[in-house]
Amino acid sequence: MRAPVGVWATEAEQRPRATDGRAPDVFSRDGHVPMRQFEDGEDVDFAIVGTGCGGGVLAAKLAEAGLSVVAFDAGPFWRPLADFASDEREQDKVYWLDERLSDGDDPIELGSNNSGRCVGGSTVHFQMVALRFRPEWFAARSRLGYAVDWPVDWRTMWRYYAEVEDALKISGPVSYPWGPDRGRYPYRAHEVNAAGLVLARGAEALGVPWAATPLATVSAPRGKSPPCVYRGFCKIGCSTNAKQSVLVTYIPRALAAGAEIRDLAMVGRIESAGDGRVTGVHYHRDGQWRFQRARNVVVSGYSIETPRLLLNSATDRFPDGLANGSGTVGRYLMVHSNHAVWARFEEEIRWYKGPPSMAVCEHWNYVDDHPTKDFDGGYAFMSQGPLPVDFAKALVSNTGTFGTALRNRMAEYNHMAGLKIVGETMPQAENRVTLDEETDALGLRRARVTFSYADNDKRLFRHSLGFMKRMIEAAGGFDAYETSSTAHLMGGCRMGHSPEDSVTDADGRTWDVPNLWICDGSLMPTAGGVNPSMTILANAARIADRMKALAARGELAARHA
Amino acid sequence: MSEGRLVQRRVAGRGPVRSMNSRVTGRSHAAASAARWDTAIGSVGAALIVGLVTAVVAGRAMRRPIDRLPADRAALKVRDGAAILGASVLADSAMEHLRGGFYNPAMFAAPVTAAAVLSASVAEPDPRERTFAHGAHAAGAAVGATGLAFHLYDVGRRPGGASWQNFFYAAPIGAPGALLLAGLFGLASERIVAIEHLERHPRERLRIARLLAACSGLALLFESAEVALLHFRGAFHDPAMWLPVTVPPAAGLALLHHAARPSLHRDRLARLLTGTTGILGVVGTGFHVYGVGRHMGGWRNWRQNVLAGPPTPAPSSFWGLALIGLASLDLLAAEGLPR
Amino acid sequence: MSETFLAPYPDYDVLAKWDTPSWNEQTREVMAHRLREVPGRRFFDEEEWAVLVAVCERVVPQPERAEPVPIAPWIDAALFEGRGTGTHFATLPSGPEAWRRGLESIDREARARHGCGFAALDATRRDDILEAVDAGDVDAAIWRDLPARTFFRHLLLEQIVALYYVHPDAQSEIGFGGPASPRGYVRLGPDRLDEWEAPAAAKRP
């Protein structure tokens, strides 16, 4: 049994909670909701590995269509109201803290930066920024001349964005300044905090549009979710349930529709039969390895665990890992460059209040021809509100400041504001997930993540730093300094048009194994210059509908087809 | 092993254990500073209650117990409506301006004037102009109008300018309007009392009655617009939120229609809708109290939720406006209505 | 060194909100554990421990505090318990090994330069060594394949500040609102405060 990360509600980290025909009621402090359960030997329609943006949506929509679903998550099943403290260290318990090797010219930080480990996945700690891709990015190669095209049309995605925005009751501005019409957000935008007004002032001074950020935290009551109280701890887990994470939206729907969620269940291997089809998953729960039979297996473990599981499931028939005939499993891994400019202000900003990014500027996502634009792709940037530890870590890791100077710099916390990009990086085959020789506590080979920026990526973030410095100074900031980091993960098992250079087709079905599917951020062929969660959710909602259609036509193995 | 224990003891000695016991388990420090904050909000609340009670007592003392003529009775009803409006504005502006931290001393003008209007409206109607009530009502109207201008300025000076975002979250445009209305209707009540002196000018009496009906109708439309804006901000998350943006404007239109062409049939319709509007004003207060409790921490977290939740004093302004509308109907009826 | 810490919010204490709606039960439990149950040394040996304590004293000097915020015990505890960070930079050995080698290298760097261990040096000399480590200006024979700056910034500094700024005293000194649940904040604009926030700081020179 692994040692608990937190000191509170440690039993959730040590013993499965979704057992005995019931699962935790996430809207209560200690209650339960009934849960249908399946026998390991029962051939369920879908075994889904992961319960975040991909698996959570899929579990709900497939179960609602009457299909039998068991969804596995390696992490705990939290009840945020009772389990989440206002404490940065305690809340490390929502992250994937198992060591992964980080390699390459620009090795990325994992853990709290981009990897969740609990039911609901990374949406439990995401900062709720709910943006859509620019339509042209779905055809980046043919419309904009870089990277590759998605195998999906933007208008289809537009419909699914609307669906998931409604499911998460996104609170967004009445009119959004960029891109084609997107209808009205279900809830109104939040009041923009002082940190966001810095971006607004700067944008108006520089003559570019800005907007209140569309956020996945409600600005008015929704069912059992109270409106956001602007406590500012969003990044370490919302303790009020105002945040519309998958944990409090799709997971309750999935349970109500008859899906089973297995928490603290680490899937270590997908079993495949002689005919090349998969037959189920081996998972570790409650101290022992078990095997769940399934007609279809969906891998929704995000950009590192998904390729890791496929690679760890190699057999004689598939020596390079499952679904890896093209050799692209683990490849084309992308991050977002997360460079930032920070500055001091005369007034007190107190950026700890409210969600961290309440104002956004997508200007450089929608400008193609500009004399200074010397890069492909785009970037959005947002106002910032890091908690003290987060801010201190960025400060010391970028500047090396220590001693009394460090304490004095940190004492300016309430006078600071920042602008930070979500910068597109190019898909590169050599940025990838492979298996390390070293194994984890369960004997599974660890992931090795290799990442290096392309020249284009570097031009992009240099451009952003120059622009944001001008903007923050135009807003009244002084003593500006820069930091670099990365955020989010995309790609690693991309979908595509052909089995030669992608892992799955447009439906997330692997080219090589007809009943093995992928549904998460690893499918993304390009990264775009916006936070990926809404795109992953929308793509999952679309894939769920495709699966339902295929099942109805008998083109997918399911009992209820 | 002994080494480890040594270290442990050393660490424990340096650690915050001792200070913890005094700072955390001893609650005096926490209680003291909590009390300091409570004093701040508590004193505003207490001032509010004292202001309300004083205003009502002072105003009532100025009313003469006499037999009422229909116009007098209508005038009193108008004043009751204006008083309720004034009370609503007093509480609402005090809360909203507390939320704004009273960063501009001019923000005190709203609750102070609203208290004066409330007090004046409770007093006996008096057609003379050199009375406290007249001055207070006039001041209410003036401060309301100024507030309106100031709130518009506040919207304009923020990043985003005249945008939904600022109409939602900058100084609310509609709120000073309620003070303006309370003052204006207070002044109107003085004119209505003067109707007695217009016995020989029935056309003038009818004109005043129709004007009052039209004004109360417009006021209801105006208030409904503000409610619509704020309930839109709340995404109409509860179906009941549609009620105050449908019934009061319907009542407003019915009043306007009746004012334009008075008839018995239109009187009945306007009476029904306006009466319902008044009831909504009271029921709405209950909804808002419930709404505050739905916010995180409920009423235990009242210091945040009273300010951040739905404004509890706001819905009662419909009650006040409805009373004024009903008074205008009474006045019109007293003039005799065609079928 | 000449620089002194200028406390912008000298009278503010996030612990004063312990019994208010800003703190919930779980946060009180977590914080009580942090404040009362400071662990003893279990992972490092005595020498490593002395270096670590000396490093922490220079990274976050707290001369004004009778009871400095404890940092080294928590680093030791995390390593003892095998608590990961999710990231193992390929250029570094695994977490526990990197810590041991890094601290040992700092100590040997001190011996090479001054003839005595890091913990025995005065503040100025300790700072000089830490600055050299950050600059990568170190003896390659001592550090060998351990990248000094990566170790210093990404393990040492990041972990030390992570442990310092979760402590209420550190949060109070920067005027952070501290724990906030169920109660959050109402006033979000610049220079606007709720009554339960740190009173505005005096303007700094």
Tab-separated table of C-alpha atoms in Angstrom, chain B residues 19-276:
chain	number	residue	atom	x	y	z
B	19	SER	CA	3.265	29.111	20.216
B	20	MET	CA	0.604	26.880	18.699
B	21	ASN	CA	-0.937	26.220	22.033
B	22	SER	CA	-1.256	29.862	22.846
B	23	ARG	CA	-2.223	31.038	19.392
B	24	VAL	CA	-4.529	28.359	18.208
B	25	THR	CA	-6.065	26.544	21.095
B	26	GLY	CA	-6.286	29.762	23.036
B	27	ARG	CA	-9.036	31.404	21.090
B	28	SER	CA	-8.718	34.874	22.508
B	29	HIS	CA	-6.589	36.212	19.663
B	30	ALA	CA	-8.806	34.829	16.943
B	31	ALA	CA	-11.932	35.897	18.725
B	32	ALA	CA	-10.566	39.378	19.260
B	33	SER	CA	-9.816	40.060	15.627
B	34	ALA	CA	-13.010	38.383	14.480
B	35	ALA	CA	-14.826	40.668	16.877
B	36	ARG	CA	-13.052	43.661	15.388
B	37	TRP	CA	-14.373	42.803	11.926
B	38	ASP	CA	-17.804	41.985	13.226
B	39	THR	CA	-17.876	45.395	14.827
B	40	ALA	CA	-17.367	47.012	11.436
B	41	ILE	CA	-20.232	45.270	9.713
B	42	GLY	CA	-22.283	45.034	12.868
B	43	SER	CA	-22.178	48.777	13.404
B	44	VAL	CA	-23.383	49.436	9.878
B	45	GLY	CA	-26.174	46.937	10.420
B	46	ALA	CA	-27.095	48.469	13.743
B	47	ALA	CA	-27.054	51.969	12.259
B	48	LEU	CA	-29.333	50.683	9.548
B	49	ILE	CA	-31.862	49.281	11.973
B	50	VAL	CA	-31.731	52.338	14.206
B	51	GLY	CA	-32.144	54.534	11.126
B	52	LEU	CA	-35.151	52.576	9.925
B	53	VAL	CA	-36.900	52.597	13.282
B	54	THR	CA	-36.179	56.273	13.897
B	55	ALA	CA	-37.410	57.149	10.439
B	56	VAL	CA	-40.664	55.274	10.870
B	57	VAL	CA	-41.295	56.612	14.387
B	58	ALA	CA	-40.419	60.165	13.395
B	59	GLY	CA	-42.507	59.970	10.261
B	60	ARG	CA	-45.552	58.442	11.929
B	61	ALA	CA	-45.440	61.120	14.595
B	62	MET	CA	-45.989	63.646	11.851
B	63	ARG	CA	-49.231	62.039	10.660
B	64	ARG	CA	-52.502	63.515	11.889
B	65	PRO	CA	-55.307	61.163	12.880
B	66	ILE	CA	-58.157	62.573	10.809
B	67	ASP	CA	-60.932	61.293	8.582
B	68	ARG	CA	-59.608	60.641	5.147
B	69	LEU	CA	-61.020	61.697	1.838
B	70	PRO	CA	-60.396	59.312	-1.084
B	71	ALA	CA	-57.599	61.478	-2.369
B	72	ASP	CA	-56.056	61.604	1.071
B	73	ARG	CA	-56.251	57.859	1.375
B	74	ALA	CA	-54.639	57.450	-2.030
B	75	ALA	CA	-51.952	59.921	-1.095
B	76	LEU	CA	-51.207	57.937	2.059
B	77	LYS	CA	-50.972	54.769	0.020
B	78	VAL	CA	-48.544	56.478	-2.336
B	79	ARG	CA	-46.526	57.573	0.642
B	80	ASP	CA	-46.547	54.048	2.081
B	81	GLY	CA	-45.246	52.870	-1.272
B	82	ALA	CA	-42.600	55.580	-1.308
B	83	ALA	CA	-41.676	54.653	2.259
B	84	ILE	CA	-41.217	51.008	1.326
B	85	LEU	CA	-39.158	52.058	-1.675
B	86	GLY	CA	-37.141	54.307	0.595
B	87	ALA	CA	-36.601	51.483	3.078
B	88	SER	CA	-35.555	49.158	0.280
B	89	VAL	CA	-33.109	51.732	-1.036
B	90	LEU	CA	-31.810	52.462	2.442
B	91	ALA	CA	-30.958	48.836	3.113
B	92	ASP	CA	-29.837	48.044	-0.413
B	93	SER	CA	-27.603	51.082	-0.835
B	94	ALA	CA	-26.112	50.596	2.603
B	95	MET	CA	-25.217	47.007	1.717
B	96	GLU	CA	-24.015	47.695	-1.790
B	97	HIS	CA	-21.971	50.675	-0.721
B	98	LEU	CA	-20.559	48.659	2.147
B	99	ARG	CA	-19.538	46.150	-0.489
B	100	GLY	CA	-17.886	49.046	-2.288
B	101	GLY	CA	-16.133	49.835	0.973
B	102	PHE	CA	-17.552	53.407	1.059
B	103	TYR	CA	-14.369	54.350	-0.744
B	104	ASN	CA	-15.985	57.601	-1.837
B	105	PRO	CA	-17.636	59.608	0.982
B	106	ALA	CA	-20.418	60.524	-1.446
B	107	MET	CA	-21.547	56.924	-1.133
B	108	PHE	CA	-22.967	57.770	2.283
B	109	ALA	CA	-25.418	60.143	0.599
B	110	ALA	CA	-27.585	57.313	-0.722
B	111	PRO	CA	-28.505	55.580	2.555
B	112	VAL	CA	-28.770	58.884	4.430
B	113	THR	CA	-31.135	60.387	1.862
B	114	ALA	CA	-33.071	57.150	1.611
B	115	ALA	CA	-33.613	57.272	5.376
B	116	ALA	CA	-34.860	60.855	5.044
B	117	VAL	CA	-37.254	59.847	2.243
B	118	LEU	CA	-38.477	56.943	4.302
B	119	SER	CA	-39.081	59.217	7.237
B	120	ALA	CA	-40.776	61.879	5.098
B	121	SER	CA	-43.025	59.359	3.421
B	122	VAL	CA	-44.280	57.987	6.667
B	123	ALA	CA	-45.228	61.505	7.728
B	124	GLU	CA	-48.622	63.094	7.109
B	125	PRO	CA	-49.025	64.343	3.545
B	126	ASP	CA	-48.979	68.096	3.455
B	127	PRO	CA	-49.536	70.143	0.309
B	128	ARG	CA	-47.381	72.997	1.541
B	129	GLU	CA	-43.918	73.189	0.143
B	130	ARG	CA	-41.905	74.363	3.085
B	131	THR	CA	-42.065	71.126	5.017
B	132	PHE	CA	-39.376	68.630	6.020
B	133	ALA	CA	-41.123	65.973	3.975
B	134	HIS	CA	-41.100	68.067	0.842
B	135	GLY	CA	-37.447	68.873	1.269
B	136	ALA	CA	-36.563	65.232	1.959
B	137	HIS	CA	-38.475	63.976	-1.063
B	138	ALA	CA	-36.886	66.599	-3.265
B	139	ALA	CA	-33.479	65.683	-1.885
B	140	GLY	CA	-34.181	62.005	-2.545
B	141	ALA	CA	-35.037	62.741	-6.150
B	142	ALA	CA	-31.965	64.932	-6.554
B	143	VAL	CA	-29.552	62.481	-4.936
B	144	GLY	CA	-31.121	59.654	-6.958
B	145	ALA	CA	-30.601	61.563	-10.182
B	146	THR	CA	-27.017	62.426	-9.235
B	147	GLY	CA	-26.386	58.813	-8.257
B	148	LEU	CA	-27.670	57.693	-11.600
B	149	ALA	CA	-25.194	59.963	-13.333
B	150	PHE	CA	-22.387	58.852	-11.037
B	151	HIS	CA	-23.108	55.173	-11.575
B	152	LEU	CA	-23.124	55.726	-15.342
B	153	TYR	CA	-19.765	57.437	-15.001
B	154	ASP	CA	-18.482	54.449	-13.007
B	155	VAL	CA	-19.523	52.089	-15.788
B	156	GLY	CA	-17.838	54.263	-18.386
B	157	ARG	CA	-14.513	54.669	-16.640
B	158	ARG	CA	-13.865	50.941	-16.198
B	159	PRO	CA	-11.993	48.844	-18.725
B	160	GLY	CA	-14.604	47.582	-21.138
B	161	GLY	CA	-16.731	50.742	-20.889
B	162	ALA	CA	-20.405	50.264	-21.644
B	163	SER	CA	-20.234	46.470	-21.720
B	164	TRP	CA	-22.374	43.720	-20.237
B	165	GLN	CA	-19.558	43.001	-17.835
B	166	ASN	CA	-19.684	46.504	-16.383
B	167	PHE	CA	-23.458	46.698	-16.352
B	168	PHE	CA	-23.331	43.507	-14.307
B	169	TYR	CA	-20.562	44.385	-11.900
B	170	ALA	CA	-19.880	48.130	-11.918
B	171	ALA	CA	-22.118	50.450	-9.885
B	172	PRO	CA	-25.669	49.317	-10.747
B	173	ILE	CA	-27.487	51.789	-12.994
B	174	GLY	CA	-30.935	50.952	-11.719
B	175	ALA	CA	-30.303	51.273	-8.011
B	176	PRO	CA	-30.168	55.089	-7.689
B	177	GLY	CA	-33.230	55.135	-9.926
B	178	ALA	CA	-35.218	53.612	-7.075
B	179	LEU	CA	-34.212	56.511	-4.824
B	180	LEU	CA	-35.176	58.968	-7.557
B	181	LEU	CA	-38.556	57.248	-7.815
B	182	ALA	CA	-39.105	57.225	-4.079
B	183	GLY	CA	-38.460	60.966	-3.975
B	184	LEU	CA	-40.640	61.704	-6.986
B	185	PHE	CA	-43.563	59.672	-5.726
B	186	GLY	CA	-43.223	61.334	-2.342
B	187	LEU	CA	-43.538	64.676	-4.066
B	188	ALA	CA	-46.460	63.336	-6.059
B	189	SER	CA	-48.285	62.450	-2.868
B	190	GLU	CA	-48.177	66.116	-1.901
B	191	ARG	CA	-49.816	67.034	-5.177
B	192	ILE	CA	-52.481	64.408	-4.624
B	193	VAL	CA	-53.369	65.844	-1.246
B	194	ALA	CA	-53.773	69.127	-3.026
B	195	ILE	CA	-56.480	67.473	-5.124
B	196	GLU	CA	-58.919	68.363	-2.355
B	197	HIS	CA	-58.317	71.926	-3.303
B	198	LEU	CA	-59.013	71.149	-6.935
B	199	GLU	CA	-62.638	70.060	-6.368
B	200	ARG	CA	-63.799	72.499	-8.995
B	201	HIS	CA	-61.322	71.199	-11.566
B	202	PRO	CA	-62.263	67.569	-12.204
B	203	ARG	CA	-60.246	67.515	-15.416
B	204	GLU	CA	-57.166	68.422	-13.407
B	205	ARG	CA	-57.928	65.663	-10.875
B	206	LEU	CA	-58.338	63.137	-13.629
B	207	ARG	CA	-55.121	64.342	-15.216
B	208	ILE	CA	-53.180	63.840	-11.984
B	209	ALA	CA	-54.665	60.385	-11.462
B	210	ARG	CA	-53.785	59.305	-14.993
B	211	LEU	CA	-50.314	60.756	-14.679
B	212	LEU	CA	-49.737	58.827	-11.470
B	213	ALA	CA	-50.923	55.592	-13.076
B	214	ALA	CA	-48.661	56.171	-16.056
B	215	CYS	CA	-45.678	57.014	-13.867
B	216	SER	CA	-46.129	53.980	-11.661
B	217	GLY	CA	-46.459	51.875	-14.819
B	218	LEU	CA	-43.228	53.292	-16.199
B	219	ALA	CA	-41.524	52.825	-12.858
B	220	LEU	CA	-42.495	49.147	-12.865
B	221	LEU	CA	-41.065	48.742	-16.349
B	222	PHE	CA	-37.887	50.488	-15.262
B	223	GLU	CA	-37.492	48.305	-12.176
B	224	SER	CA	-38.227	45.184	-14.193
B	225	ALA	CA	-35.445	46.122	-16.587
B	226	GLU	CA	-32.979	46.226	-13.723
B	227	VAL	CA	-34.230	42.912	-12.371
B	228	ALA	CA	-33.943	41.452	-15.861
B	229	LEU	CA	-30.317	42.565	-16.064
B	230	LEU	CA	-29.435	41.089	-12.691
B	231	HIS	CA	-31.388	37.888	-13.169
B	232	PHE	CA	-29.702	37.524	-16.558
B	233	ARG	CA	-26.412	37.862	-14.669
B	234	GLY	CA	-27.682	35.002	-12.508
B	235	ALA	CA	-28.433	33.036	-15.696
B	236	PHE	CA	-32.068	32.603	-14.597
B	237	HIS	CA	-30.744	29.544	-12.829
B	238	ASP	CA	-34.049	29.146	-10.975
B	239	PRO	CA	-37.261	29.248	-13.035
B	240	ALA	CA	-38.813	31.467	-10.344
B	241	MET	CA	-36.402	34.158	-11.482
B	242	TRP	CA	-38.590	34.672	-14.531
B	243	LEU	CA	-41.551	35.817	-12.393
B	244	PRO	CA	-40.277	39.322	-11.581
B	245	VAL	CA	-39.377	39.964	-15.207
B	246	THR	CA	-42.815	38.975	-16.500
B	247	VAL	CA	-45.502	39.935	-13.978
B	248	PRO	CA	-44.289	43.454	-13.041
B	249	PRO	CA	-43.783	44.592	-16.645
B	250	ALA	CA	-47.225	43.225	-17.461
B	251	ALA	CA	-48.587	45.236	-14.548
B	252	GLY	CA	-46.658	48.259	-15.802
B	253	LEU	CA	-48.169	47.934	-19.267
B	254	ALA	CA	-51.637	47.422	-17.822
B	255	LEU	CA	-51.246	50.590	-15.761
B	256	LEU	CA	-50.072	52.517	-18.802
B	257	HIS	CA	-52.931	51.195	-20.871
B	258	HIS	CA	-55.427	52.077	-18.191
B	259	ALA	CA	-53.891	55.534	-17.809
B	260	ALA	CA	-54.230	56.122	-21.518
B	261	ARG	CA	-57.833	54.964	-21.724
B	262	PRO	CA	-59.304	54.316	-18.291
B	263	SER	CA	-61.984	51.655	-18.132
B	264	LEU	CA	-63.448	49.302	-15.559
B	265	HIS	CA	-62.134	46.305	-17.416
B	266	ARG	CA	-58.608	47.712	-17.560
B	267	ASP	CA	-58.846	48.689	-13.923
B	268	ARG	CA	-59.551	45.085	-12.962
B	269	LEU	CA	-56.683	43.748	-15.018
B	270	ALA	CA	-54.247	46.359	-13.751
B	271	ARG	CA	-55.389	45.752	-10.156
B	272	LEU	CA	-54.846	42.013	-10.470
B	273	LEU	CA	-51.391	42.328	-12.018
B	274	THR	CA	-50.247	45.144	-9.760
B	275	GLY	CA	-51.489	43.319	-6.695
B	276	THR	CA	-49.611	40.209	-7.792
